[in-house]
Amino acid sequence: MKGDQGLCVKLCGTLKDHQPRLSSTVAPPDEITINYRHGLPLITLTLPSRKERCQFVVKPMLSTVGSFLQDLRDEDKGVKSTAVLTADGSEIPASTLMGILLMNDFKLVINKITYDVRCPKKEKLSCEHTAEMENVKSLVHRLFTALHSEEFQKRRERRLLEKIDQLTGRLQPLEQMKARIEARSEAKTSGLLWAGLALLSAQAGAMAWLTWWVYSWDIMEPVTYFITFANSMVFFAYFIVTRQDYTYSAVKRRQFLHFFHKKSKQQQFDVAQYNQLKEELAKANESLGQVRHSLCLRMREELKEKN
């Protein structure tokens, strides 16, 4: 750019002309100027409470309207309200880049006082200079993306590690309580299975005793038939109630869960909270693995470029 380009910002009215909720009739004592120095806008204005001239350097491709207004409020605590409006009075979002804002006329509101800003057009550059500037912008953009992407990944890795440590700390007492409950439930389930085996052994012994020592097979045969039929009815009733086949592994698992939930209620072990923490920990570990994989890929690419 040849020389510095400036624009003059003068008071044109109050925000009452554009938004009914803000109004004022006080005129500002000084004007606001914006000069382009080394390609960057330099905004100079008088702080309302300190009555001092202050300069703000704006990065058009990085700074936003919200960040500029926040810098203004941070510099002067006397600035209570700020806003940026379009020429027709519509409010401009805070996420708008300053480079886009300075392309058209707009209105700046400081402490309910409205300033009409007329942005001058920049001088047209030559084709060679324009191509060179585009290349520089592209290079800066790629460098910014690479540096901030790696920094973002590292920050995310630190946050995930902190989250994993926090979840692990909350899960540790629950894991200990769960291990004690599981051990007791397993012992009860095993005891129940052994009791079932003892009952079947006693039944077989009783049938043998009645068959060979008390009665004969002709008398005990119908008895054994009805006992077998009764067992079949019990198995069928189990299927109707549980909707599961009667297998020893399924019966053992069901009985174990029954004892486990019963003990959990007695010892106030929150199964839902435990499952939720386990899911969050699994998701955090998965995200951490993805972040570390991305960092490893980036390191490999850097090594290849160096070689």
GROMACS .gro file of N, CA and C in nm, residues 184-273:
model
  270
  184ARG      N    1  -1.892  -6.153   4.699
  184ARG     CA    2  -1.998  -6.211   4.782
  184ARG      C    3  -2.107  -6.274   4.696
  185SER      N    4  -2.143  -6.208   4.585
  185SER     CA    5  -2.246  -6.262   4.497
  185SER      C    6  -2.198  -6.392   4.432
  186GLU      N    7  -2.073  -6.397   4.393
  186GLU     CA    8  -2.017  -6.519   4.334
  186GLU      C    9  -2.017  -6.634   4.434
  187ALA      N   10  -1.983  -6.602   4.559
  187ALA     CA   11  -1.983  -6.706   4.662
  187ALA      C   12  -2.124  -6.760   4.686
  188LYS      N   13  -2.222  -6.671   4.690
  188LYS     CA   14  -2.360  -6.716   4.710
  188LYS      C   15  -2.409  -6.797   4.592
  189THR      N   16  -2.375  -6.755   4.472
  189THR     CA   17  -2.418  -6.828   4.353
  189THR      C   18  -2.356  -6.968   4.350
  190SER      N   19  -2.228  -6.976   4.381
  190SER     CA   20  -2.162  -7.107   4.385
  190SER      C   21  -2.224  -7.195   4.493
  191GLY      N   22  -2.255  -7.137   4.607
  191GLY     CA   23  -2.320  -7.214   4.713
  191GLY      C   24  -2.456  -7.267   4.671
  192LEU      N   25  -2.529  -7.182   4.595
  192LEU     CA   26  -2.661  -7.226   4.548
  192LEU      C   27  -2.647  -7.341   4.448
  193LEU      N   28  -2.547  -7.335   4.361
  193LEU     CA   29  -2.526  -7.443   4.265
  193LEU      C   30  -2.487  -7.574   4.335
  194TRP      N   31  -2.402  -7.564   4.434
  194TRP     CA   32  -2.365  -7.684   4.509
  194TRP      C   33  -2.486  -7.739   4.585
  195ALA      N   34  -2.571  -7.651   4.635
  195ALA     CA   35  -2.693  -7.698   4.702
  195ALA      C   36  -2.785  -7.771   4.604
  196GLY      N   37  -2.793  -7.720   4.480
  196GLY     CA   38  -2.873  -7.790   4.379
  196GLY      C   39  -2.817  -7.927   4.347
  197LEU      N   40  -2.684  -7.936   4.339
  197LEU     CA   41  -2.621  -8.066   4.314
  197LEU      C   42  -2.648  -8.163   4.429
  198ALA      N   43  -2.640  -8.112   4.552
  198ALA     CA   44  -2.668  -8.198   4.668
  198ALA      C   45  -2.813  -8.245   4.668
  199LEU      N   46  -2.906  -8.155   4.628
  199LEU     CA   47  -3.047  -8.193   4.623
  199LEU      C   48  -3.071  -8.301   4.519
  200LEU      N   49  -3.010  -8.288   4.401
  200LEU     CA   50  -3.026  -8.392   4.298
  200LEU      C   51  -2.964  -8.525   4.342
  201SER      N   52  -2.850  -8.518   4.411
  201SER     CA   53  -2.788  -8.640   4.461
  201SER      C   54  -2.875  -8.708   4.565
  202ALA      N   55  -2.936  -8.626   4.652
  202ALA     CA   56  -3.026  -8.683   4.754
  202ALA      C   57  -3.149  -8.745   4.688
  203GLN      N   58  -3.201  -8.680   4.583
  203GLN     CA   59  -3.316  -8.736   4.512
  203GLN      C   60  -3.281  -8.869   4.446
  204ALA      N   61  -3.165  -8.876   4.381
  204ALA     CA   62  -3.123  -9.003   4.319
  204ALA      C   63  -3.103  -9.112   4.423
  205GLY      N   64  -3.045  -9.076   4.537
  205GLY     CA   65  -3.026  -9.177   4.643
  205GLY      C   66  -3.158  -9.226   4.699
  206ALA      N   67  -3.253  -9.131   4.715
  206ALA     CA   68  -3.384  -9.172   4.768
  206ALA      C   69  -3.457  -9.263   4.671
  207MET      N   70  -3.449  -9.233   4.541
  207MET     CA   71  -3.515  -9.317   4.443
  207MET      C   72  -3.452  -9.456   4.440
  208ALA      N   73  -3.318  -9.463   4.449
  208ALA     CA   74  -3.253  -9.595   4.451
  208ALA      C   75  -3.291  -9.674   4.576
  209TRP      N   76  -3.296  -9.607   4.690
  209TRP     CA   77  -3.332  -9.676   4.814
  209TRP      C   78  -3.475  -9.729   4.808
  210LEU      N   79  -3.569  -9.647   4.755
  210LEU     CA   80  -3.708  -9.691   4.746
  210LEU      C   81  -3.724  -9.802   4.642
  211THR      N   82  -3.641  -9.799   4.538
  211THR     CA   83  -3.656  -9.900   4.432
  211THR      C   84  -3.603 -10.036   4.476
  212TRP      N   85  -3.485 -10.042   4.540
  212TRP     CA   86  -3.421 -10.170   4.567
  212TRP      C   87  -3.439 -10.220   4.711
  213TRP      N   88  -3.474 -10.132   4.802
  213TRP     CA   89  -3.484 -10.177   4.940
  213TRP      C   90  -3.626 -10.171   4.996
  214VAL      N   91  -3.704 -10.078   4.949
  214VAL     CA   92  -3.839 -10.064   5.006
  214VAL      C   93  -3.944 -10.122   4.913
  215TYR      N   94  -3.948 -10.070   4.790
  215TYR     CA   95  -4.046 -10.118   4.692
  215TYR      C   96  -3.973 -10.184   4.575
  216SER      N   97  -4.047 -10.216   4.474
  216SER     CA   98  -3.988 -10.274   4.353
  216SER      C   99  -3.995 -10.172   4.239
  217TRP      N  100  -3.929 -10.208   4.129
  217TRP     CA  101  -3.929 -10.118   4.013
  217TRP      C  102  -4.068 -10.102   3.954
  218ASP      N  103  -4.151 -10.205   3.964
  218ASP     CA  104  -4.286 -10.194   3.910
  218ASP      C  105  -4.366 -10.085   3.981
  219ILE      N  106  -4.339 -10.064   4.107
  219ILE     CA  107  -4.410  -9.959   4.183
  219ILE      C  108  -4.345  -9.823   4.160
  220MET      N  109  -4.211  -9.814   4.154
  220MET     CA  110  -4.140  -9.686   4.145
  220MET      C  111  -4.135  -9.629   4.003
  221GLU      N  112  -4.162  -9.714   3.901
  221GLU     CA  113  -4.155  -9.664   3.763
  221GLU      C  114  -4.253  -9.549   3.738
  222PRO      N  115  -4.381  -9.562   3.778
  222PRO     CA  116  -4.472  -9.447   3.758
  222PRO      C  117  -4.428  -9.323   3.837
  223VAL      N  118  -4.369  -9.348   3.957
  223VAL     CA  119  -4.323  -9.233   4.039
  223VAL      C  120  -4.213  -9.157   3.967
  224THR      N  121  -4.116  -9.229   3.912
  224THR     CA  122  -4.007  -9.162   3.839
  224THR      C  123  -4.060  -9.089   3.716
  225TYR      N  124  -4.161  -9.144   3.650
  225TYR     CA  125  -4.220  -9.078   3.533
  225TYR      C  126  -4.279  -8.944   3.573
  226PHE      N  127  -4.357  -8.942   3.679
  226PHE     CA  128  -4.420  -8.816   3.722
  226PHE      C  129  -4.317  -8.715   3.773
  227ILE      N  130  -4.210  -8.766   3.835
  227ILE     CA  131  -4.104  -8.673   3.879
  227ILE      C  132  -4.037  -8.608   3.758
  228THR      N  133  -4.007  -8.690   3.654
  228THR     CA  134  -3.946  -8.636   3.532
  228THR      C  135  -4.039  -8.536   3.465
  229PHE      N  136  -4.170  -8.567   3.458
  229PHE     CA  137  -4.267  -8.476   3.398
  229PHE      C  138  -4.278  -8.345   3.478
  230ALA      N  139  -4.271  -8.355   3.611
  230ALA     CA  140  -4.275  -8.235   3.696
  230ALA      C  141  -4.153  -8.147   3.671
  231ASN      N  142  -4.036  -8.210   3.655
  231ASN     CA  143  -3.915  -8.131   3.624
  231ASN      C  144  -3.929  -8.059   3.490
  232SER      N  145  -3.988  -8.127   3.390
  232SER     CA  146  -4.010  -8.064   3.260
  232SER      C  147  -4.103  -7.943   3.274
  233MET      N  148  -4.206  -7.955   3.358
  233MET     CA  149  -4.298  -7.843   3.381
  233MET      C  150  -4.224  -7.725   3.447
  234VAL      N  151  -4.132  -7.757   3.538
  234VAL     CA  152  -4.056  -7.650   3.604
  234VAL      C  153  -3.968  -7.577   3.503
  235PHE      N  154  -3.902  -7.652   3.415
  235PHE     CA  155  -3.817  -7.589   3.313
  235PHE      C  156  -3.898  -7.502   3.218
  236PHE      N  157  -4.017  -7.550   3.179
  236PHE     CA  158  -4.102  -7.473   3.090
  236PHE      C  159  -4.153  -7.346   3.158
  237ALA      N  160  -4.186  -7.356   3.286
  237ALA     CA  161  -4.229  -7.238   3.362
  237ALA      C  162  -4.116  -7.136   3.373
  238TYR      N  163  -3.992  -7.184   3.387
  238TYR     CA  164  -3.876  -7.093   3.391
  238TYR      C  165  -3.865  -7.016   3.260
  239PHE      N  166  -3.886  -7.082   3.148
  239PHE     CA  167  -3.878  -7.015   3.018
  239PHE      C  168  -3.989  -6.910   3.004
  240ILE      N  169  -4.110  -6.943   3.051
  240ILE     CA  170  -4.222  -6.848   3.041
  240ILE      C  171  -4.194  -6.722   3.124
  241VAL      N  172  -4.136  -6.739   3.240
  241VAL     CA  173  -4.113  -6.625   3.330
  241VAL      C  174  -3.994  -6.541   3.285
  242THR      N  175  -3.884  -6.606   3.249
  242THR     CA  176  -3.760  -6.533   3.218
  242THR      C  177  -3.737  -6.510   3.069
  243ARG      N  178  -3.812  -6.579   2.981
  243ARG     CA  179  -3.790  -6.571   2.836
  243ARG      C  180  -3.649  -6.614   2.797
  244GLN      N  181  -3.593  -6.707   2.872
  244GLN     CA  182  -3.460  -6.760   2.845
  244GLN      C  183  -3.463  -6.912   2.854
  245ASP      N  184  -3.377  -6.976   2.775
  245ASP     CA  185  -3.365  -7.121   2.784
  245ASP      C  186  -3.304  -7.161   2.917
  246TYR      N  187  -3.347  -7.276   2.965
  246TYR     CA  188  -3.295  -7.323   3.093
  246TYR      C  189  -3.161  -7.394   3.067
  247THR      N  190  -3.055  -7.316   3.081
  247THR     CA  191  -2.920  -7.373   3.075
  247THR      C  192  -2.848  -7.336   3.205
  248TYR      N  193  -2.751  -7.417   3.241
  248TYR     CA  194  -2.684  -7.395   3.369
  248TYR      C  195  -2.608  -7.262   3.372
  249SER      N  196  -2.546  -7.225   3.259
  249SER     CA  197  -2.474  -7.097   3.256
  249SER      C  198  -2.570  -6.978   3.267
  250ALA      N  199  -2.688  -6.989   3.199
  250ALA     CA  200  -2.785  -6.881   3.206
  250ALA      C  201  -2.844  -6.869   3.347
  251VAL      N  202  -2.871  -6.983   3.410
  251VAL     CA  203  -2.924  -6.980   3.547
  251VAL      C  204  -2.823  -6.921   3.643
  252LYS      N  205  -2.696  -6.960   3.626
  252LYS     CA  206  -2.592  -6.906   3.713
  252LYS      C  207  -2.578  -6.755   3.695
  253ARG      N  208  -2.576  -6.706   3.570
  253ARG     CA  209  -2.563  -6.563   3.545
  253ARG      C  210  -2.682  -6.486   3.600
  254ARG      N  211  -2.800  -6.537   3.585
  254ARG     CA  212  -2.920  -6.469   3.635
  254ARG      C  213  -2.919  -6.463   3.788
  255GLN      N  214  -2.881  -6.572   3.849
  255GLN     CA  215  -2.877  -6.573   3.996
  255GLN      C  216  -2.768  -6.482   4.049
  256PHE      N  217  -2.655  -6.476   3.978
  256PHE     CA  218  -2.547  -6.387   4.019
  256PHE      C  219  -2.594  -6.241   4.014
  257LEU      N  220  -2.662  -6.202   3.906
  257LEU     CA  221  -2.713  -6.065   3.895
  257LEU      C  222  -2.816  -6.034   4.002
  258HIS      N  223  -2.896  -6.132   4.036
  258HIS     CA  224  -2.995  -6.113   4.142
  258HIS      C  225  -2.925  -6.082   4.274
  259PHE      N  226  -2.826  -6.161   4.311
  259PHE     CA  227  -2.753  -6.135   4.435
  259PHE      C  228  -2.676  -6.004   4.428
  260PHE      N  229  -2.620  -5.972   4.310
  260PHE     CA  230  -2.540  -5.851   4.295
  260PHE      C  231  -2.625  -5.725   4.317
  261HIS      N  232  -2.742  -5.718   4.252
  261HIS     CA  233  -2.827  -5.599   4.268
  261HIS      C  234  -2.885  -5.591   4.408
  262LYS      N  235  -2.911  -5.705   4.469
  262LYS     CA  236  -2.961  -5.704   4.606
  262LYS      C  237  -2.856  -5.649   4.702
  263LYS      N  238  -2.731  -5.693   4.687
  263LYS     CA  239  -2.623  -5.641   4.770
  263LYS      C  240  -2.593  -5.495   4.740
  264SER      N  241  -2.608  -5.455   4.614
  264SER     CA  242  -2.584  -5.315   4.578
  264SER      C  243  -2.681  -5.222   4.649
  265LYS      N  244  -2.806  -5.260   4.655
  265LYS     CA  245  -2.904  -5.178   4.727
  265LYS      C  246  -2.875  -5.173   4.876
  266GLN      N  247  -2.830  -5.284   4.931
  266GLN     CA  248  -2.799  -5.287   5.073
  266GLN      C  249  -2.681  -5.198   5.107
  267GLN      N  250  -2.579  -5.195   5.021
  267GLN     CA  251  -2.459  -5.117   5.046
  267GLN      C  252  -2.460  -4.982   4.974
  268GLN      N  253  -2.575  -4.945   4.914
  268GLN     CA  254  -2.594  -4.815   4.848
  268GLN      C  255  -2.490  -4.794   4.736
  269PHE      N  256  -2.473  -4.897   4.657
  269PHE     CA  257  -2.386  -4.889   4.540
  269PHE      C  258  -2.470  -4.849   4.420
  270ASP      N  259  -2.441  -4.730   4.361
  270ASP     CA  260  -2.520  -4.677   4.249
  270ASP      C  261  -2.469  -4.739   4.119
  271VAL      N  262  -2.542  -4.838   4.069
  271VAL     CA  263  -2.501  -4.907   3.946
  271VAL      C  264  -2.510  -4.814   3.826
  272ALA      N  265  -2.614  -4.729   3.819
  272ALA     CA  266  -2.631  -4.638   3.705
  272ALA      C  267  -2.517  -4.537   3.698
  273GLN      N  268  -2.478  -4.482   3.814
  273GLN     CA  269  -2.366  -4.386   3.816
  273GLN      C  270  -2.236  -4.454   3.776
   0.00000   0.00000   0.00000
